[in-house]
Amino acid sequence: MSTPYVPPHLTVPVGARDHTQGSAHARVVLVEYGDYQCPYCEAAYPIVKRVQRELGDDLRFVFRNFPITNAHPQAEWAAETAEAAAAQGKFWEMHDYLYENQRSFEDPRYFAAFEAKLGLDVGKLTQEVERSAYARRIEEDFSSGVRSGVNGTPTFFVDGIRYDGYAEVHPLVAALRNALKK
Amino acid sequence: MPKATDGKPSILRAGAKAPNFTLKTTPDQSVSLEDFRGRPVVLAFYPADWSPVCSDQMGLYAQVMPEFKKFDAEILGVSVDGIWSHLAFSKERKLNFPLLADFEPKGEVSRLYGAFEATTGEAARALFVIDKKGVIRWSFLSPDGVNPGADGILSALEKLE
């Protein structure tokens, strides 16, 4: 009577618009839908780093925005900041810095100092964040997540299939190695 | 009423007429399913207010509201929690749709839809998409502990057009 459980699939495949780390020819792809202000994403951040080290060149990692702003009032600002940094070629630096400094979100000056250190045009970045220059892109990410079965953050996809296990190093590595065998 | 054979709920399925009900949403306001005739309704039964923050199903639906609105759909959350819990929960999570209290007699409406978990005394995570004529067009019972998300609802709403 009941049909077997099938995890949802990624509806928008990884493409040129995505922020990716690792080789485009990597054998397995891990996609994360994340919210910079979510404590569970903060917890997953070093885990993903370890998973990347474990898998090495076999893994390509993709990050997409899924800000849940009714719970996290700074999530949109943070996503805009990362996207504005991306426009200046520093997405991953900002992505990492946001997750490493989640507790300083109330103080934008703290981030301005980092932006200057990265060699970013701080005036341009600030202005883009203020006018929500990347709102549409963030919405597109959110919407693709919703249609792919992202129901909270972080949500991971291993080769396009939602990963329903724990966001811990060993189960994630096992799922990715399993995908490598296919 | 649908029969539960193994303690698990057996929910109403597509094609069934959605049973009408009236439940309180605030101390002095009630909502009836019939109030929404002419528009699609999403009924989202869930076990309890105050589940963990970031994977909270109701919080997700609040965020997805612009997508539901494209279909002119109304979303109603239903649990066995009382109105005061609903009010506090709704305020804290900034929810933008009504939460209905299936509180007295406890779980009566959840039972009508076959979405009552007798073992826990809570509603199951069951979703129903009801068309503008009041017919269930899609239903889904989520596995234990799994937030069903919004993708199934949106696909079902799309098919109503």
mmCIF file of C-alpha atoms in Angstrom:
data_model
loop_
_atom_site.group_PDB
_atom_site.id
_atom_site.type_symbol
_atom_site.label_atom_id
_atom_site.label_comp_id
_atom_site.label_asym_id
_atom_site.label_seq_id
_atom_site.Cartn_x
_atom_site.Cartn_y
_atom_site.Cartn_z
ATOM 1 C CA MET A 1 0.000 0.000 0.000
ATOM 2 C CA SER A 2 2.708 2.473 0.970
ATOM 3 C CA THR A 3 5.231 3.323 -1.715
ATOM 4 C CA PRO A 4 8.925 3.052 -0.803
ATOM 5 C CA TYR A 5 10.514 6.294 0.338
ATOM 6 C CA VAL A 6 12.410 8.075 -2.415
ATOM 7 C CA PRO A 7 14.510 11.069 -1.368
ATOM 8 C CA PRO A 8 13.935 14.215 -3.420
ATOM 9 C CA HIS A 9 16.232 15.155 -6.286
ATOM 10 C CA LEU A 10 17.952 18.409 -7.087
ATOM 11 C CA THR A 11 15.696 20.155 -9.597
ATOM 12 C CA VAL A 12 18.248 22.717 -10.816
ATOM 13 C CA PRO A 13 21.472 20.932 -11.801
ATOM 14 C CA VAL A 14 24.843 22.341 -10.828
ATOM 15 C CA GLY A 15 25.888 24.809 -13.494
ATOM 16 C CA ALA A 16 27.924 27.841 -14.398
ATOM 17 C CA ARG A 17 25.981 30.126 -12.046
ATOM 18 C CA ASP A 18 26.972 28.113 -8.978
ATOM 19 C CA HIS A 19 29.736 28.791 -6.493
ATOM 20 C CA THR A 20 31.887 25.682 -6.586
ATOM 21 C CA GLN A 21 35.067 24.369 -5.022
ATOM 22 C CA GLY A 22 37.081 21.522 -6.468
ATOM 23 C CA SER A 23 37.511 20.263 -9.988
ATOM 24 C CA ALA A 24 34.696 20.469 -12.516
ATOM 25 C CA HIS A 25 35.726 16.904 -13.394
ATOM 26 C CA ALA A 26 35.441 15.603 -9.835
ATOM 27 C CA ARG A 27 33.673 12.248 -9.645
ATOM 28 C CA VAL A 28 31.142 13.228 -7.000
ATOM 29 C CA VAL A 29 29.317 16.479 -6.217
ATOM 30 C CA LEU A 30 28.135 17.665 -2.803
ATOM 31 C CA VAL A 31 25.633 20.527 -2.814
ATOM 32 C CA GLU A 32 24.781 22.410 0.360
ATOM 33 C CA TYR A 33 21.798 24.690 0.807
ATOM 34 C CA GLY A 34 22.774 26.904 3.711
ATOM 35 C CA ASP A 35 21.883 29.947 5.776
ATOM 36 C CA TYR A 36 24.818 31.957 7.153
ATOM 37 C CA GLN A 37 23.025 32.699 10.409
ATOM 38 C CA CYS A 38 21.836 29.151 11.081
ATOM 39 C CA PRO A 39 23.666 27.525 14.002
ATOM 40 C CA TYR A 40 23.364 24.068 12.399
ATOM 41 C CA CYS A 41 25.064 25.381 9.257
ATOM 42 C CA GLU A 42 27.772 26.903 11.411
ATOM 43 C CA ALA A 43 28.247 23.477 12.983
ATOM 44 C CA ALA A 44 28.340 21.832 9.542
ATOM 45 C CA TYR A 45 30.919 24.282 8.190
ATOM 46 C CA PRO A 46 34.062 22.616 9.656
ATOM 47 C CA ILE A 47 32.530 19.218 8.896
ATOM 48 C CA VAL A 48 32.314 20.050 5.200
ATOM 49 C CA LYS A 49 35.944 21.211 5.297
ATOM 50 C CA ARG A 50 36.972 17.841 6.720
ATOM 51 C CA VAL A 51 34.876 15.985 4.176
ATOM 52 C CA GLN A 52 36.576 17.979 1.419
ATOM 53 C CA ARG A 53 39.994 16.994 2.785
ATOM 54 C CA GLU A 54 38.956 13.340 2.979
ATOM 55 C CA LEU A 55 37.660 13.184 -0.570
ATOM 56 C CA GLY A 56 40.314 15.423 -2.121
ATOM 57 C CA ASP A 57 40.158 15.724 -5.898
ATOM 58 C CA ASP A 58 37.224 13.361 -6.103
ATOM 59 C CA LEU A 59 34.875 15.973 -4.657
ATOM 60 C CA ARG A 60 33.282 19.119 -6.007
ATOM 61 C CA PHE A 61 31.461 21.233 -3.412
ATOM 62 C CA VAL A 62 28.683 23.675 -4.226
ATOM 63 C CA PHE A 63 27.032 26.208 -1.926
ATOM 64 C CA ARG A 64 23.572 27.651 -2.553
ATOM 65 C CA ASN A 65 21.675 30.196 -0.473
ATOM 66 C CA PHE A 66 18.715 29.216 1.651
ATOM 67 C CA PRO A 67 18.230 32.120 4.086
ATOM 68 C CA ILE A 68 15.354 31.563 6.510
ATOM 69 C CA THR A 69 14.919 35.210 7.326
ATOM 70 C CA ASN A 70 11.890 34.924 9.595
ATOM 71 C CA ALA A 71 14.096 32.990 12.010
ATOM 72 C CA HIS A 72 17.398 34.683 11.139
ATOM 73 C CA PRO A 73 17.117 38.425 10.582
ATOM 74 C CA GLN A 74 20.764 38.759 9.472
ATOM 75 C CA ALA A 75 20.690 35.866 7.014
ATOM 76 C CA GLU A 76 19.747 37.992 4.017
ATOM 77 C CA TRP A 77 22.431 40.580 4.760
ATOM 78 C CA ALA A 78 25.005 37.802 5.087
ATOM 79 C CA ALA A 79 23.944 36.149 1.823
ATOM 80 C CA GLU A 80 24.068 39.518 0.032
ATOM 81 C CA THR A 81 27.539 40.128 1.471
ATOM 82 C CA ALA A 82 28.829 36.775 0.200
ATOM 83 C CA GLU A 83 27.300 37.369 -3.242
ATOM 84 C CA ALA A 84 28.738 40.886 -3.426
ATOM 85 C CA ALA A 85 32.153 39.459 -2.531
ATOM 86 C CA ALA A 86 31.617 36.827 -5.233
ATOM 87 C CA ALA A 87 31.104 39.593 -7.776
ATOM 88 C CA GLN A 88 34.640 40.669 -6.888
ATOM 89 C CA GLY A 89 35.977 37.119 -7.075
ATOM 90 C CA LYS A 90 36.098 36.384 -3.345
ATOM 91 C CA PHE A 91 33.030 34.253 -2.663
ATOM 92 C CA TRP A 92 34.671 31.430 -0.736
ATOM 93 C CA GLU A 93 36.801 33.745 1.365
ATOM 94 C CA MET A 94 33.653 35.589 2.455
ATOM 95 C CA HIS A 95 31.593 32.393 2.825
ATOM 96 C CA ASP A 96 34.215 31.014 5.215
ATOM 97 C CA TYR A 97 34.598 34.260 7.110
ATOM 98 C CA LEU A 98 30.850 34.554 7.640
ATOM 99 C CA TYR A 99 30.635 31.058 9.109
ATOM 100 C CA GLU A 100 33.702 31.649 11.247
ATOM 101 C CA ASN A 101 32.335 34.929 12.619
ATOM 102 C CA GLN A 102 28.621 34.309 12.962
ATOM 103 C CA ARG A 103 28.608 35.935 16.391
ATOM 104 C CA SER A 104 29.786 39.255 14.974
ATOM 105 C CA PHE A 105 26.865 39.642 12.530
ATOM 106 C CA GLU A 106 25.466 42.581 14.463
ATOM 107 C CA ASP A 107 28.573 44.620 13.691
ATOM 108 C CA PRO A 108 29.033 45.337 9.957
ATOM 109 C CA ARG A 109 32.243 47.318 10.692
ATOM 110 C CA TYR A 110 33.828 44.060 11.736
ATOM 111 C CA PHE A 111 33.204 42.744 8.237
ATOM 112 C CA ALA A 112 34.281 45.949 6.512
ATOM 113 C CA ALA A 113 37.768 45.492 8.017
ATOM 114 C CA PHE A 114 37.924 41.981 6.547
ATOM 115 C CA GLU A 115 36.658 43.158 3.173
ATOM 116 C CA ALA A 116 39.443 45.735 3.056
ATOM 117 C CA LYS A 117 41.970 43.059 4.032
ATOM 118 C CA LEU A 118 40.758 40.875 1.161
ATOM 119 C CA GLY A 119 41.426 43.772 -1.171
ATOM 120 C CA LEU A 120 37.746 44.220 -2.014
ATOM 121 C CA ASP A 121 36.223 47.515 -3.045
ATOM 122 C CA VAL A 122 34.403 48.054 0.266
ATOM 123 C CA GLY A 123 32.368 51.028 -0.962
ATOM 124 C CA LYS A 124 31.022 49.062 -3.914
ATOM 125 C CA LEU A 125 30.322 46.009 -1.786
ATOM 126 C CA THR A 126 28.510 48.006 0.905
ATOM 127 C CA GLN A 127 26.425 49.800 -1.663
ATOM 128 C CA GLU A 128 25.467 46.537 -3.392
ATOM 129 C CA VAL A 129 24.465 44.979 -0.079
ATOM 130 C CA GLU A 130 22.414 48.051 0.836
ATOM 131 C CA ARG A 131 20.440 47.931 -2.386
ATOM 132 C CA SER A 132 20.094 44.121 -2.237
ATOM 133 C CA ALA A 133 21.814 43.807 -5.598
ATOM 134 C CA TYR A 134 21.792 40.004 -5.472
ATOM 135 C CA ALA A 135 18.287 39.487 -4.084
ATOM 136 C CA ARG A 136 17.121 37.788 -7.263
ATOM 137 C CA ARG A 137 19.972 35.327 -7.327
ATOM 138 C CA ILE A 138 19.399 34.490 -3.653
ATOM 139 C CA GLU A 139 15.693 34.002 -4.349
ATOM 140 C CA GLU A 140 16.511 31.710 -7.269
ATOM 141 C CA ASP A 141 18.682 29.604 -4.979
ATOM 142 C CA PHE A 142 15.952 29.524 -2.330
ATOM 143 C CA SER A 143 13.304 28.614 -4.845
ATOM 144 C CA SER A 144 15.379 25.823 -6.419
ATOM 145 C CA GLY A 145 15.932 24.504 -2.881
ATOM 146 C CA VAL A 146 12.238 24.518 -2.047
ATOM 147 C CA ARG A 147 11.453 22.650 -5.267
ATOM 148 C CA SER A 148 14.204 20.125 -4.522
ATOM 149 C CA GLY A 149 12.969 19.183 -1.061
ATOM 150 C CA VAL A 150 15.151 21.467 1.027
ATOM 151 C CA ASN A 151 13.146 21.735 4.221
ATOM 152 C CA GLY A 152 15.624 23.389 6.542
ATOM 153 C CA THR A 153 19.299 24.116 6.745
ATOM 154 C CA PRO A 154 21.758 22.736 6.123
ATOM 155 C CA THR A 155 20.422 20.364 3.465
ATOM 156 C CA PHE A 156 22.912 18.394 1.389
ATOM 157 C CA PHE A 157 22.629 16.616 -1.963
ATOM 158 C CA VAL A 158 25.039 13.888 -2.996
ATOM 159 C CA ASP A 159 25.168 13.662 -6.776
ATOM 160 C CA GLY A 160 21.788 15.336 -6.964
ATOM 161 C CA ILE A 161 19.976 13.142 -4.429
ATOM 162 C CA ARG A 162 19.016 14.593 -1.058
ATOM 163 C CA TYR A 163 21.199 13.292 1.725
ATOM 164 C CA ASP A 164 18.979 12.448 4.693
ATOM 165 C CA GLY A 165 21.725 11.245 7.046
ATOM 166 C CA TYR A 166 23.463 13.110 9.826
ATOM 167 C CA ALA A 167 25.546 16.177 8.977
ATOM 168 C CA GLU A 168 28.650 14.551 10.438
ATOM 169 C CA VAL A 169 31.990 13.690 8.838
ATOM 170 C CA HIS A 170 31.770 9.889 8.779
ATOM 171 C CA PRO A 171 28.230 9.461 7.431
ATOM 172 C CA LEU A 172 28.807 12.168 4.808
ATOM 173 C CA VAL A 173 32.102 10.643 3.703
ATOM 174 C CA ALA A 174 30.454 7.203 3.579
ATOM 175 C CA ALA A 175 27.602 8.528 1.419
ATOM 176 C CA LEU A 176 30.047 10.238 -0.942
ATOM 177 C CA ARG A 177 32.297 7.157 -1.200
ATOM 178 C CA ASN A 178 29.220 5.106 -1.886
ATOM 179 C CA ALA A 179 28.310 7.478 -4.717
ATOM 180 C CA LEU A 180 31.868 7.134 -6.063
ATOM 181 C CA LYS A 181 31.328 3.391 -6.459
ATOM 182 C CA LYS A 182 28.319 3.892 -8.709
ATOM 183 C CA MET B 1 -13.214 7.259 9.440
ATOM 184 C CA PRO B 2 -9.980 5.746 8.089
ATOM 185 C CA LYS B 3 -8.767 2.772 10.062
ATOM 186 C CA ALA B 4 -5.297 2.542 11.454
ATOM 187 C CA THR B 5 -4.174 -1.056 11.267
ATOM 188 C CA ASP B 6 -0.731 -0.946 12.874
ATOM 189 C CA GLY B 7 -0.990 2.169 15.019
ATOM 190 C CA LYS B 8 0.195 4.214 12.048
ATOM 191 C CA PRO B 9 -2.248 6.715 10.626
ATOM 192 C CA SER B 10 -3.897 5.978 7.308
ATOM 193 C CA ILE B 11 -4.605 9.351 5.789
ATOM 194 C CA LEU B 12 -7.401 10.424 3.465
ATOM 195 C CA ARG B 13 -6.363 10.168 -0.142
ATOM 196 C CA ALA B 14 -6.784 12.111 -3.359
ATOM 197 C CA GLY B 15 -10.369 12.075 -4.587
ATOM 198 C CA ALA B 16 -11.959 12.143 -1.128
ATOM 199 C CA LYS B 17 -14.097 15.086 -0.128
ATOM 200 C CA ALA B 18 -12.259 17.106 2.521
ATOM 201 C CA PRO B 19 -14.262 16.878 5.755
ATOM 202 C CA ASN B 20 -15.293 20.306 6.974
ATOM 203 C CA PHE B 21 -14.240 21.483 10.421
ATOM 204 C CA THR B 22 -14.171 24.579 12.574
ATOM 205 C CA LEU B 23 -11.217 25.185 14.878
ATOM 206 C CA LYS B 24 -10.001 28.049 17.005
ATOM 207 C CA THR B 25 -7.031 30.037 15.810
ATOM 208 C CA THR B 26 -7.091 32.761 18.481
ATOM 209 C CA PRO B 27 -9.094 33.041 21.729
ATOM 210 C CA ASP B 28 -11.943 34.770 19.881
ATOM 211 C CA GLN B 29 -11.527 33.637 16.271
ATOM 212 C CA SER B 30 -12.404 30.391 14.578
ATOM 213 C CA VAL B 31 -11.627 29.174 11.101
ATOM 214 C CA SER B 32 -13.732 26.774 9.031
ATOM 215 C CA LEU B 33 -12.476 24.935 6.001
ATOM 216 C CA GLU B 34 -15.589 26.100 4.134
ATOM 217 C CA ASP B 35 -14.501 29.736 4.594
ATOM 218 C CA PHE B 36 -11.926 29.106 1.870
ATOM 219 C CA ARG B 37 -14.196 27.490 -0.725
ATOM 220 C CA GLY B 38 -13.212 28.867 -4.108
ATOM 221 C CA ARG B 39 -9.504 28.827 -3.277
ATOM 222 C CA PRO B 40 -7.023 25.986 -2.873
ATOM 223 C CA VAL B 41 -6.207 25.115 0.738
ATOM 224 C CA VAL B 42 -3.089 23.430 2.066
ATOM 225 C CA LEU B 43 -3.706 21.624 5.338
ATOM 226 C CA ALA B 44 -0.492 20.886 7.173
ATOM 227 C CA PHE B 45 -0.901 18.667 10.223
ATOM 228 C CA TYR B 46 2.177 18.592 12.445
ATOM 229 C CA PRO B 47 2.988 17.000 15.807
ATOM 230 C CA ALA B 48 3.746 19.983 18.019
ATOM 231 C CA ASP B 49 4.683 23.629 18.277
ATOM 232 C CA TRP B 50 8.279 24.396 19.267
ATOM 233 C CA SER B 51 10.189 21.800 17.271
ATOM 234 C CA PRO B 52 13.896 22.607 16.649
ATOM 235 C CA VAL B 53 14.445 25.922 14.934
ATOM 236 C CA CYS B 54 16.211 25.573 11.614
ATOM 237 C CA SER B 55 14.406 22.560 10.305
ATOM 238 C CA ASP B 56 11.040 23.768 11.467
ATOM 239 C CA GLN B 57 8.340 22.923 8.952
ATOM 240 C CA MET B 58 6.041 25.842 9.807
ATOM 241 C CA GLY B 59 8.917 28.343 9.649
ATOM 242 C CA LEU B 60 9.768 27.020 6.200
ATOM 243 C CA TYR B 61 6.173 27.492 5.015
ATOM 244 C CA ALA B 62 6.210 31.092 6.243
ATOM 245 C CA GLN B 63 9.299 31.655 4.128
ATOM 246 C CA VAL B 64 7.778 29.885 1.113
ATOM 247 C CA MET B 65 4.541 31.931 1.361
ATOM 248 C CA PRO B 66 5.232 33.990 -1.792
ATOM 249 C CA GLU B 67 5.294 30.732 -3.780
ATOM 250 C CA PHE B 68 2.013 29.526 -2.238
ATOM 251 C CA LYS B 69 0.442 32.915 -2.982
ATOM 252 C CA LYS B 70 1.161 32.456 -6.685
ATOM 253 C CA PHE B 71 -1.540 29.783 -6.572
ATOM 254 C CA ASP B 72 -3.834 31.927 -4.361
ATOM 255 C CA ALA B 73 -3.565 29.083 -1.863
ATOM 256 C CA GLU B 74 -4.325 29.407 1.825
ATOM 257 C CA ILE B 75 -2.160 27.413 4.203
ATOM 258 C CA LEU B 76 -3.453 26.210 7.556
ATOM 259 C CA GLY B 77 -1.241 24.560 10.165
ATOM 260 C CA VAL B 78 -2.995 22.121 12.517
ATOM 261 C CA SER B 79 -1.707 20.540 15.715
ATOM 262 C CA VAL B 80 -3.197 19.459 19.022
ATOM 263 C CA ASP B 81 -1.550 22.389 20.820
ATOM 264 C CA GLY B 82 -3.827 24.974 22.404
ATOM 265 C CA ILE B 83 -4.336 28.498 21.113
ATOM 266 C CA TRP B 84 -1.973 30.110 23.624
ATOM 267 C CA SER B 85 0.896 27.894 22.543
ATOM 268 C CA HIS B 86 0.012 28.593 18.906
ATOM 269 C CA LEU B 87 0.001 32.344 19.502
ATOM 270 C CA ALA B 88 3.397 32.334 21.202
ATOM 271 C CA PHE B 89 4.891 29.944 18.629
ATOM 272 C CA SER B 90 3.499 31.940 15.736
ATOM 273 C CA LYS B 91 4.874 35.183 17.124
ATOM 274 C CA GLU B 92 8.304 33.735 17.877
ATOM 275 C CA ARG B 93 8.712 32.124 14.441
ATOM 276 C CA LYS B 94 7.057 35.059 12.639
ATOM 277 C CA LEU B 95 4.485 32.841 10.972
ATOM 278 C CA ASN B 96 2.196 34.507 8.443
ATOM 279 C CA PHE B 97 -0.641 31.973 8.235
ATOM 280 C CA PRO B 98 -3.138 30.620 10.799
ATOM 281 C CA LEU B 99 -2.345 27.806 13.186
ATOM 282 C CA LEU B 100 -5.429 25.894 14.247
ATOM 283 C CA ALA B 101 -5.848 24.275 17.642
ATOM 284 C CA ASP B 102 -7.148 20.702 17.336
ATOM 285 C CA PHE B 103 -7.310 20.783 21.095
ATOM 286 C CA GLU B 104 -10.817 19.984 22.280
ATOM 287 C CA PRO B 105 -11.905 17.302 21.707
ATOM 288 C CA LYS B 106 -8.246 16.533 21.309
ATOM 289 C CA GLY B 107 -7.201 15.500 17.823
ATOM 290 C CA GLU B 108 -10.755 15.273 16.504
ATOM 291 C CA VAL B 109 -9.985 16.925 13.166
ATOM 292 C CA SER B 110 -6.672 15.087 12.824
ATOM 293 C CA ARG B 111 -8.641 11.851 13.249
ATOM 294 C CA LEU B 112 -11.164 12.924 10.581
ATOM 295 C CA TYR B 113 -8.272 13.128 8.124
ATOM 296 C CA GLY B 114 -6.654 9.933 9.377
ATOM 297 C CA ALA B 115 -3.724 11.998 10.575
ATOM 298 C CA PHE B 116 -3.751 11.208 14.287
ATOM 299 C CA GLU B 117 -0.855 9.283 15.848
ATOM 300 C CA ALA B 118 -2.530 7.373 18.642
ATOM 301 C CA THR B 119 0.788 6.297 20.148
ATOM 302 C CA THR B 120 1.999 9.861 20.773
ATOM 303 C CA GLY B 121 -1.350 11.618 21.046
ATOM 304 C CA GLU B 122 -0.222 14.090 18.395
ATOM 305 C CA ALA B 123 -1.040 14.810 14.779
ATOM 306 C CA ALA B 124 1.169 13.116 12.211
ATOM 307 C CA ARG B 125 3.101 15.159 9.663
ATOM 308 C CA ALA B 126 0.412 14.848 7.039
ATOM 309 C CA LEU B 127 -0.200 17.226 4.161
ATOM 310 C CA PHE B 128 -3.378 17.732 2.145
ATOM 311 C CA VAL B 129 -3.895 19.902 -0.906
ATOM 312 C CA ILE B 130 -7.597 20.650 -1.283
ATOM 313 C CA ASP B 131 -8.978 22.193 -4.463
ATOM 314 C CA LYS B 132 -11.393 25.102 -4.637
ATOM 315 C CA LYS B 133 -14.365 22.733 -4.607
ATOM 316 C CA GLY B 134 -13.254 21.111 -1.374
ATOM 317 C CA VAL B 135 -11.890 17.873 -2.838
ATOM 318 C CA ILE B 136 -8.564 16.444 -1.680
ATOM 319 C CA ARG B 137 -6.293 16.353 -4.716
ATOM 320 C CA TRP B 138 -3.040 15.272 -3.047
ATOM 321 C CA SER B 139 -2.091 13.919 0.339
ATOM 322 C CA PHE B 140 1.175 12.843 1.864
ATOM 323 C CA LEU B 141 2.185 11.257 5.137
ATOM 324 C CA SER B 142 5.771 12.059 5.993
ATOM 325 C CA PRO B 143 8.032 9.388 7.491
ATOM 326 C CA ASP B 144 8.677 9.781 11.238
ATOM 327 C CA GLY B 145 10.855 12.749 12.039
ATOM 328 C CA VAL B 146 11.147 13.908 8.439
ATOM 329 C CA ASN B 147 10.083 17.428 7.601
ATOM 330 C CA PRO B 148 8.141 16.957 4.347
ATOM 331 C CA GLY B 149 9.170 20.350 3.004
ATOM 332 C CA ALA B 150 7.172 22.253 0.419
ATOM 333 C CA ASP B 151 8.115 20.664 -2.908
ATOM 334 C CA GLY B 152 5.255 18.144 -2.902
ATOM 335 C CA ILE B 153 2.724 20.853 -2.037
ATOM 336 C CA LEU B 154 3.926 23.142 -4.824
ATOM 337 C CA SER B 155 3.842 20.327 -7.398
ATOM 338 C CA ALA B 156 0.294 19.445 -6.314
ATOM 339 C CA LEU B 157 -0.833 23.095 -6.509
ATOM 340 C CA GLU B 158 0.653 23.320 -9.999
ATOM 341 C CA LYS B 159 -1.420 20.364 -11.111
ATOM 342 C CA LEU B 160 -4.647 22.028 -9.943
ATOM 343 C CA GLU B 161 -4.327 24.754 -12.567
#
